[in-house]
Short mmCIF file of C-alpha atoms in Angstrom, two decimals:
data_model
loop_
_atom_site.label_atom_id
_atom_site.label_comp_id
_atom_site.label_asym_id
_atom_site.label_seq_id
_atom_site.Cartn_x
_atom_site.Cartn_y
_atom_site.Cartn_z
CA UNK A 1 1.99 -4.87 -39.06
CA UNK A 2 -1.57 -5.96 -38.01
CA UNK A 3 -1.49 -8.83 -39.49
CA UNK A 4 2.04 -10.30 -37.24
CA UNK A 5 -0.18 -9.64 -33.90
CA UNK A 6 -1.52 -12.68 -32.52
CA UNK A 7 -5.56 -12.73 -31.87
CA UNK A 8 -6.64 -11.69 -28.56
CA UNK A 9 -10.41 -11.94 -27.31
CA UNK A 10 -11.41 -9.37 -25.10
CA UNK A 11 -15.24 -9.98 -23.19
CA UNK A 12 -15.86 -6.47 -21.66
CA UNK A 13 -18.45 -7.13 -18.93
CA UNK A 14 -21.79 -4.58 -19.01
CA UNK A 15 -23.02 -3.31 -16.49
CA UNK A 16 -19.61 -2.07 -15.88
CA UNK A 17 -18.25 1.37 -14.40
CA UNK A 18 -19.41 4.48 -12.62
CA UNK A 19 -22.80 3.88 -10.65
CA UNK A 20 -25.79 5.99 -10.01
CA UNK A 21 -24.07 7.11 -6.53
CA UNK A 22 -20.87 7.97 -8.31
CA UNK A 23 -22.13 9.37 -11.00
CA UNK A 24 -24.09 12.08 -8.48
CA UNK A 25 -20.96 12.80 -6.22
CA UNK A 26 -18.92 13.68 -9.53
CA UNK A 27 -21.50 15.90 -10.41
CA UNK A 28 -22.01 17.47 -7.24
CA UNK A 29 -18.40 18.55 -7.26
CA UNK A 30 -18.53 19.34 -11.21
CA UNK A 31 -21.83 21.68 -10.30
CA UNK A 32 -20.25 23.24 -7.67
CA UNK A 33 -17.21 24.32 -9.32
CA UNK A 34 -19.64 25.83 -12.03
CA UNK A 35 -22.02 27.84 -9.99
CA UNK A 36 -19.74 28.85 -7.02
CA UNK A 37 -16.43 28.87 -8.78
CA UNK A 38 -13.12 27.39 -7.33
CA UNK A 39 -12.30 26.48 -4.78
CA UNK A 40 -14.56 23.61 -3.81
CA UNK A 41 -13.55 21.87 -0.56
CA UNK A 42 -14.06 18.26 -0.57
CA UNK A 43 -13.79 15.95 2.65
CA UNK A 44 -12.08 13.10 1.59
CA UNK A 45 -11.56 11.44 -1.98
CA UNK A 46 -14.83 12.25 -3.85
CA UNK A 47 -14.83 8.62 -5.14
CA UNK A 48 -12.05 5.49 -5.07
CA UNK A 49 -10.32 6.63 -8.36
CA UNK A 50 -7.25 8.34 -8.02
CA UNK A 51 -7.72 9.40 -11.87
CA UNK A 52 -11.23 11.68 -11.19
CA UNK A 53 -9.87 12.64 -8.00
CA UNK A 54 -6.85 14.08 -9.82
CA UNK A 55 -9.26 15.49 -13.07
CA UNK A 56 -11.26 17.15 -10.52
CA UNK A 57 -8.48 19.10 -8.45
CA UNK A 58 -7.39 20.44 -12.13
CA UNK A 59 -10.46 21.53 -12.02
CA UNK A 60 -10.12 23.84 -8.69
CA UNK A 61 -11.67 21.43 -6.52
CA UNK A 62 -9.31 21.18 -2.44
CA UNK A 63 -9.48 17.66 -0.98
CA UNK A 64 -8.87 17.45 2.62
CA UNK A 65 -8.98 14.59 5.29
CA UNK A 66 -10.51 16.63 7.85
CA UNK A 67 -13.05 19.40 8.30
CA UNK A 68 -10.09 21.33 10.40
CA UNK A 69 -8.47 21.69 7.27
CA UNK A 70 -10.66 23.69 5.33
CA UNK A 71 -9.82 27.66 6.26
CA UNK A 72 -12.65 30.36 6.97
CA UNK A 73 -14.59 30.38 4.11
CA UNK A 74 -18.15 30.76 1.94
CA UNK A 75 -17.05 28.32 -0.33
CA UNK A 76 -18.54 24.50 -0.64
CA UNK A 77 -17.48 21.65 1.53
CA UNK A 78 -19.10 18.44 0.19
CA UNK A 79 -18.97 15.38 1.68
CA UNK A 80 -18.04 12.56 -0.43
CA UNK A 81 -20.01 9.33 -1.50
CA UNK A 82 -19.18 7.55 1.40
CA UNK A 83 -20.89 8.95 4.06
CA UNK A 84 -19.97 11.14 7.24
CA UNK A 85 -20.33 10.14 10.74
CA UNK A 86 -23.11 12.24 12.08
CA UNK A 87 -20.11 14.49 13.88
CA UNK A 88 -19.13 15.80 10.43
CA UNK A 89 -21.75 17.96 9.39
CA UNK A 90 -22.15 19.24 13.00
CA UNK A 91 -18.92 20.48 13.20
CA UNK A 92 -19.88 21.89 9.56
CA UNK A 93 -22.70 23.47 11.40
CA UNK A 94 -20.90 25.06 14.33
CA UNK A 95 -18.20 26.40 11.83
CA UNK A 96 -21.20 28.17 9.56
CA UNK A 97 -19.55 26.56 6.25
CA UNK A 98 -21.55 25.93 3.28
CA UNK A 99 -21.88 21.93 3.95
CA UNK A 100 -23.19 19.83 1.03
CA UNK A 101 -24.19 16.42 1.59
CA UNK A 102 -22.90 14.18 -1.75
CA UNK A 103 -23.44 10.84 0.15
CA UNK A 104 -24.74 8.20 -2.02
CA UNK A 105 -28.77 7.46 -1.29
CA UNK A 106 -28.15 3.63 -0.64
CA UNK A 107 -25.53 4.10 1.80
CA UNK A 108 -28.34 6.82 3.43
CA UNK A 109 -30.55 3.92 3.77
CA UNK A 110 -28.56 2.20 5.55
CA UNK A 111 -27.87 4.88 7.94
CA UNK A 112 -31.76 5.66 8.30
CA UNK A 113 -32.06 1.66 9.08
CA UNK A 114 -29.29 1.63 12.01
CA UNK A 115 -31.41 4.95 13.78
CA UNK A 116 -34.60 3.47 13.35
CA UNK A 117 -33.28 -0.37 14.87
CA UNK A 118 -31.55 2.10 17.66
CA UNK A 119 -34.65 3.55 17.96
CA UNK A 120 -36.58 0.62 18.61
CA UNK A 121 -33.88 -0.84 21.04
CA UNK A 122 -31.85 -3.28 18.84
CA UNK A 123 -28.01 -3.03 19.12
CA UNK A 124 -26.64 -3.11 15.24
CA UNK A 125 -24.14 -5.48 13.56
CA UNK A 126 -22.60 -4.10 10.58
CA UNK A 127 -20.94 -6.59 8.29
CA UNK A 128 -17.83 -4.27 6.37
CA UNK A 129 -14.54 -3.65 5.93
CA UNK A 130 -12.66 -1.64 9.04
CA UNK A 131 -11.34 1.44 9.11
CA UNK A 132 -13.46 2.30 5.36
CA UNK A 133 -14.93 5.34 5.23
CA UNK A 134 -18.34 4.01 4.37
CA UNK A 135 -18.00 1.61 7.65
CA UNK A 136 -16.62 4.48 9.51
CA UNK A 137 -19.25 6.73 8.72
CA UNK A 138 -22.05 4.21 9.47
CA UNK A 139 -20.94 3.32 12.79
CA UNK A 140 -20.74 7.47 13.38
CA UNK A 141 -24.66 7.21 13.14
CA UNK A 142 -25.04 6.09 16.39
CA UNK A 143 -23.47 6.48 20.07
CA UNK A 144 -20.34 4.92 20.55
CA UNK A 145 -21.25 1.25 21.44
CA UNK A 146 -24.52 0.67 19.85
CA UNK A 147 -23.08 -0.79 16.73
CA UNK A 148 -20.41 -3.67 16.72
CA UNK A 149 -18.36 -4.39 13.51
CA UNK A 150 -17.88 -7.90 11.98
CA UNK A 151 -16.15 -9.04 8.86
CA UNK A 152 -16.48 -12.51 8.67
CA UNK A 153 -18.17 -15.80 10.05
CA UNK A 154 -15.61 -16.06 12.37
CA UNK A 155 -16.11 -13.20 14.15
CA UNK A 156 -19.85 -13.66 14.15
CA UNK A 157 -18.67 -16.93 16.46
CA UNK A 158 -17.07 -14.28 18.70
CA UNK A 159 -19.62 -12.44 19.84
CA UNK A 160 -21.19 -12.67 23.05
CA UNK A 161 -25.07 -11.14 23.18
CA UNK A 162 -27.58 -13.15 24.93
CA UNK A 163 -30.08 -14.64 23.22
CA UNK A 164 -32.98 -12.04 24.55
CA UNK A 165 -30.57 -9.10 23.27
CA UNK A 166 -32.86 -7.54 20.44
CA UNK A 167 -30.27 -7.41 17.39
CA UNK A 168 -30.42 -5.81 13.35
CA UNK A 169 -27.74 -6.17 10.92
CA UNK A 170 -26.69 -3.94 8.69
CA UNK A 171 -24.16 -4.47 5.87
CA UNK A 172 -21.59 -2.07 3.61
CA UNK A 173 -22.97 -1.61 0.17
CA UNK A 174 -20.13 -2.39 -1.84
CA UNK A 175 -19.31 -6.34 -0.19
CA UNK A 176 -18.95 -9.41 -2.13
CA UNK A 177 -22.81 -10.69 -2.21
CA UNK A 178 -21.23 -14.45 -1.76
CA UNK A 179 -19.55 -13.23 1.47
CA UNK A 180 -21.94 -11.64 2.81
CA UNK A 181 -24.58 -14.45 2.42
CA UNK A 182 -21.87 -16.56 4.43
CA UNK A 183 -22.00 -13.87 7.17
CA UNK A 184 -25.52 -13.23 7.43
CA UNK A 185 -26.06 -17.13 7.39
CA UNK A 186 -23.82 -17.17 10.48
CA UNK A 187 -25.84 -14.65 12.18
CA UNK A 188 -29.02 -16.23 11.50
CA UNK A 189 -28.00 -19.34 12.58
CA UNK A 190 -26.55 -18.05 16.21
CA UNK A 191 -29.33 -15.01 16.61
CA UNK A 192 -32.38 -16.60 14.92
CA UNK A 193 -34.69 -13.62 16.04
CA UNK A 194 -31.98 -10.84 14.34
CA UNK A 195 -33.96 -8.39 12.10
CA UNK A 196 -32.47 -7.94 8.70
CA UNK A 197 -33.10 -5.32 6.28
CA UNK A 198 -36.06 -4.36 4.24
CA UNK A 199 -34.25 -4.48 1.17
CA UNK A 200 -30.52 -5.83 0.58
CA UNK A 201 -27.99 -3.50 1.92
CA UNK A 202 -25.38 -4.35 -1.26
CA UNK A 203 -26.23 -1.75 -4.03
CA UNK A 204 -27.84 -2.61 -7.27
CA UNK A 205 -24.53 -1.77 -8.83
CA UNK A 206 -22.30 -3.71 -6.67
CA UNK A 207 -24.57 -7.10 -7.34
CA UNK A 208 -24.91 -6.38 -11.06
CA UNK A 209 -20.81 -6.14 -11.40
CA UNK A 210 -20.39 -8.88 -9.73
CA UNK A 211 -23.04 -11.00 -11.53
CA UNK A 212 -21.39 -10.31 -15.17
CA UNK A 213 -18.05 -10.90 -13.84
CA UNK A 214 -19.35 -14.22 -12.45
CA UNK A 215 -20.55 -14.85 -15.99
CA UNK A 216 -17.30 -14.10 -18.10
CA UNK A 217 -14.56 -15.00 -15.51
CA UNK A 218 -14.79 -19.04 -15.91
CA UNK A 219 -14.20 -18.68 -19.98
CA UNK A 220 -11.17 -16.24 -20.31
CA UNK A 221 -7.29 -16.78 -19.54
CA UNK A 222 -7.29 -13.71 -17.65
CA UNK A 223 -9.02 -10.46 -16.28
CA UNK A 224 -8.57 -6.82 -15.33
CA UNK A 225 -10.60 -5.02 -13.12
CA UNK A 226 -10.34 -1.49 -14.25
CA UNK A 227 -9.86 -0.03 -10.60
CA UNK A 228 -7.89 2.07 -7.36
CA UNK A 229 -6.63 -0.54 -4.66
CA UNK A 230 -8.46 1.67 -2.11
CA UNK A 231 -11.40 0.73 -3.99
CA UNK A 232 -13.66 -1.96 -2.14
CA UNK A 233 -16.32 -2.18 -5.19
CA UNK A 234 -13.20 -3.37 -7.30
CA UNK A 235 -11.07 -5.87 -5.22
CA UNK A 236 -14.47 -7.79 -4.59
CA UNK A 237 -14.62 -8.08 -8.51
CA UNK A 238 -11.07 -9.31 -8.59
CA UNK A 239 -11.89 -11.72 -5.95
CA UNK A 240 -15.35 -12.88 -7.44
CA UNK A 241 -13.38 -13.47 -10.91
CA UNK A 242 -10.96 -16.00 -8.97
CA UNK A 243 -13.63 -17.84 -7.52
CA UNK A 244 -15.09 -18.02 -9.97
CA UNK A 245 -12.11 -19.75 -11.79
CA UNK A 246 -10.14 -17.30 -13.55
CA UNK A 247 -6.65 -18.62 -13.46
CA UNK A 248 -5.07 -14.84 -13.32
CA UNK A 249 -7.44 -11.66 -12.11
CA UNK A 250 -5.73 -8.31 -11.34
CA UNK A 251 -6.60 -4.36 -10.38
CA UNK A 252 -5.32 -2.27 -12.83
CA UNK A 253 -5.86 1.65 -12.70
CA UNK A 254 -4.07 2.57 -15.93
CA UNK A 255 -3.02 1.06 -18.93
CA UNK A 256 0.51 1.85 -18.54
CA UNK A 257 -0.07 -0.28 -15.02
CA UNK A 258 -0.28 -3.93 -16.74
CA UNK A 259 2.15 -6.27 -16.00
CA UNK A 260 2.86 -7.46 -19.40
CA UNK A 261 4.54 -10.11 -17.50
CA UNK A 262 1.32 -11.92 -16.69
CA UNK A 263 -1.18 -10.75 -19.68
CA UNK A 264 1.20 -10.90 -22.33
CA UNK A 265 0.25 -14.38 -23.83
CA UNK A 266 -3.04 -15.03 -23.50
CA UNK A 267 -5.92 -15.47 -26.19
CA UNK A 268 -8.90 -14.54 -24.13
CA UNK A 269 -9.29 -11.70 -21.96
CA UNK A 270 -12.08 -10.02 -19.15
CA UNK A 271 -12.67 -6.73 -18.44
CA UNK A 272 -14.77 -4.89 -16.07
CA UNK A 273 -14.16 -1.84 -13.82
CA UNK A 274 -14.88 -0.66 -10.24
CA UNK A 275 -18.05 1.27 -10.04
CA UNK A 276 -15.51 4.67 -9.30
CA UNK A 277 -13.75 3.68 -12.41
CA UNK A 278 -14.69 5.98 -15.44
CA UNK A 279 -15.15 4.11 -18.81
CA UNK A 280 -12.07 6.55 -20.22
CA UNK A 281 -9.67 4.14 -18.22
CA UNK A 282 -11.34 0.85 -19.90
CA UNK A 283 -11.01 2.19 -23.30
CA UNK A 284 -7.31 2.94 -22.25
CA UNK A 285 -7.02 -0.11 -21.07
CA UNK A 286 -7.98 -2.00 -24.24
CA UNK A 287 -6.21 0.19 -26.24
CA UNK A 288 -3.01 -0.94 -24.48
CA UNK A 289 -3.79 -4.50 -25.42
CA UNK A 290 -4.37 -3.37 -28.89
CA UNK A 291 -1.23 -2.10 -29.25
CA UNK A 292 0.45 -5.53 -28.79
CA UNK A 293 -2.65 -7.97 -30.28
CA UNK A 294 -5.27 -8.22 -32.92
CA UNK A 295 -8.14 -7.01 -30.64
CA UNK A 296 -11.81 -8.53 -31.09
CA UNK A 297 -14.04 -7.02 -28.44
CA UNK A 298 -17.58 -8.86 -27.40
CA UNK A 299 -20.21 -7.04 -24.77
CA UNK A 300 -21.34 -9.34 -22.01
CA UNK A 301 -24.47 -7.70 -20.56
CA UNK A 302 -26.34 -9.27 -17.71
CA UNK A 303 -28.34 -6.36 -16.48
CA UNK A 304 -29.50 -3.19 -17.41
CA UNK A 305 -29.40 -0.41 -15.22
CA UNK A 306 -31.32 2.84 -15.08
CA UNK A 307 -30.90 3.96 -11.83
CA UNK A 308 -30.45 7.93 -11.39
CA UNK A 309 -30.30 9.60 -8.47
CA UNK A 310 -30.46 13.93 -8.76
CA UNK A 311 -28.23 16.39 -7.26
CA UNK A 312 -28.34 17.28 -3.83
CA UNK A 313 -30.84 19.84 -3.34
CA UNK A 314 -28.22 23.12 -3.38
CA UNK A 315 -27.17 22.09 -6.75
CA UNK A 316 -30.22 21.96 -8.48
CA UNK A 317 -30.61 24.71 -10.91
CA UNK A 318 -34.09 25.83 -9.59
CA UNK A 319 -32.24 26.32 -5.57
CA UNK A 320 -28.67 27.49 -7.08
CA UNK A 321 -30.56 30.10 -9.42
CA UNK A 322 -32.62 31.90 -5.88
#
């Protein structure tokens, strides 16, 4: 009976979920598998979410790691969200495949800012995470050498330019805003003349989850980020919701993934999801909790967002139609 559960508060954070970026790759895929028919190659996972990756390959869609992968073919390679080192679609080239380009515009700018400060003679940092594919594809813009990699303060002590080597930094769009401002503090301070860029580097959509998590995290017992653990978007929400002083803050892909061990006896509960997480898992999600309390659910917004960003140009129902 409803009556015998015992009250749970849920605050669902908003803006929450897929992103502008996101939102395009899926489509790119989704459009491609309409006008072209299966298969679809894809380099790489599409998005960090094991659960559209999987949707999608029911679909027809043929993830790969590698380029050498994908077999003679007309068919569609896209490139994921991430970005490519500039290799990729050279290779694509050479090998005559049908290449499109499903990288998210904000991570583009930031590849158009590390040719133009290579262009202009300044050797790039890029404040990320190694070995992910947005960092990897970044650093791919450029000859090997002309960007170095940090990921914290501590490495920013490390490095060794003179002070008359022209420098830029660059940053991954999906960082913890709080960490980053601790990096690029550290730069300044060491390399007062480094050139930063025009606009923030984090996405809109990275800065707005954060902010509402910031906002909810310090009044609830606990909270789930709605997320894939390969997904750097959604551990930086788990970590801003324990800094911000949430006793207990976990990744969670799937409802039948919570450890009732730690969220089954609280009264107030958070929940936001990785900007690769679609809003079907956070409805699962609270349905799980549902299922064992009397669920009230409040909307936190802090931001609106309206951002939309259109297909790449082969998709677009005035090219795919010629």
């Amino acid at each position: 009976m409803a009556g015998t559960k015992p009250k749970l508060e849920i605050l669902l954070c908003a803006p929450r979920g897929f992103c502008a970026g996101v939102v395009r790759a899926i489509d790119a895929v989704e459009q491609a598998l309409k006008i072209y028919g299966p298969p679809v190659y894809v380099r790489h996972e599409i998005v960090h979410n094991r659960y559209v990756v999987e949707s999608l390959k029911r679909k027809g869609a043929v993830f790969v790691d590698e380029l050498s992968e994908v077999p003679v073919t007309t068919a569609p390679v896209i490139f994921s969200a991430h970005g490519v080192p500039k290799a990729v679609p050279a290779d694509a080239a050479e090998r005559r495949l049908f290449a499109i380009d499903a990288t998210c515009p904000l991570v583009t700018k930031v590849h158009r800012e590390a040719e133009l400060h290579a262009k202009r003679d300044r050797h790039v940092v890029l404040i990320g995470h190694q070995g992910h594919p947005e960092v990897i594809g970044t650093i791919g813009q450029l000859p090997p050498g002309a960007i170095t990699l940090v990921e914290t303060a501590a490495d920013v002590a490390k490095l060794d330019f003179t002070q008359d080597r022209p420098l830029a930094y660059a940053t991954q769009t999906t960082l913890s805003v709080d960490d980053t401002a601790e990096v690029v503090a550290a730069l300044k301070a060491r390399f007062p003349d480094i050139v930063g860029p025009h606009k923030e580097d984090i996405c809109y959509a990275t800065t707005n989850r954060q902010e509402a998590v910031k906002r909810i995290a310090p009044q609830v017992d606990a909270m789930i980020v709605v997320g894939s653990p390969n997904s750097s978007n959604s551990q930086r929400l788990r970590e801003v919701a324990e800094r911000a002083g949430c006793p207990t803050a976990r990744l969670v892909l799937r409802g039948a993934d919570i450890d009732w061990n730690l969220f089954g006896n609280i009264r107030t509960l958070g929940v936001t999801a990785g900007a690769s997480a679609p809003e079907i898992l956070v409805e699962e999600i609270i349905d799980a909790f549902a299922e064992r309390y009397d669920v009230v659910v409040e909307t936190v917004s802090t931001a609106d967002e309206s951002v939309f960003f259109p297909l790449p140009r082969a998709l677009r129902p005035e090219m795919a139609s010629n």
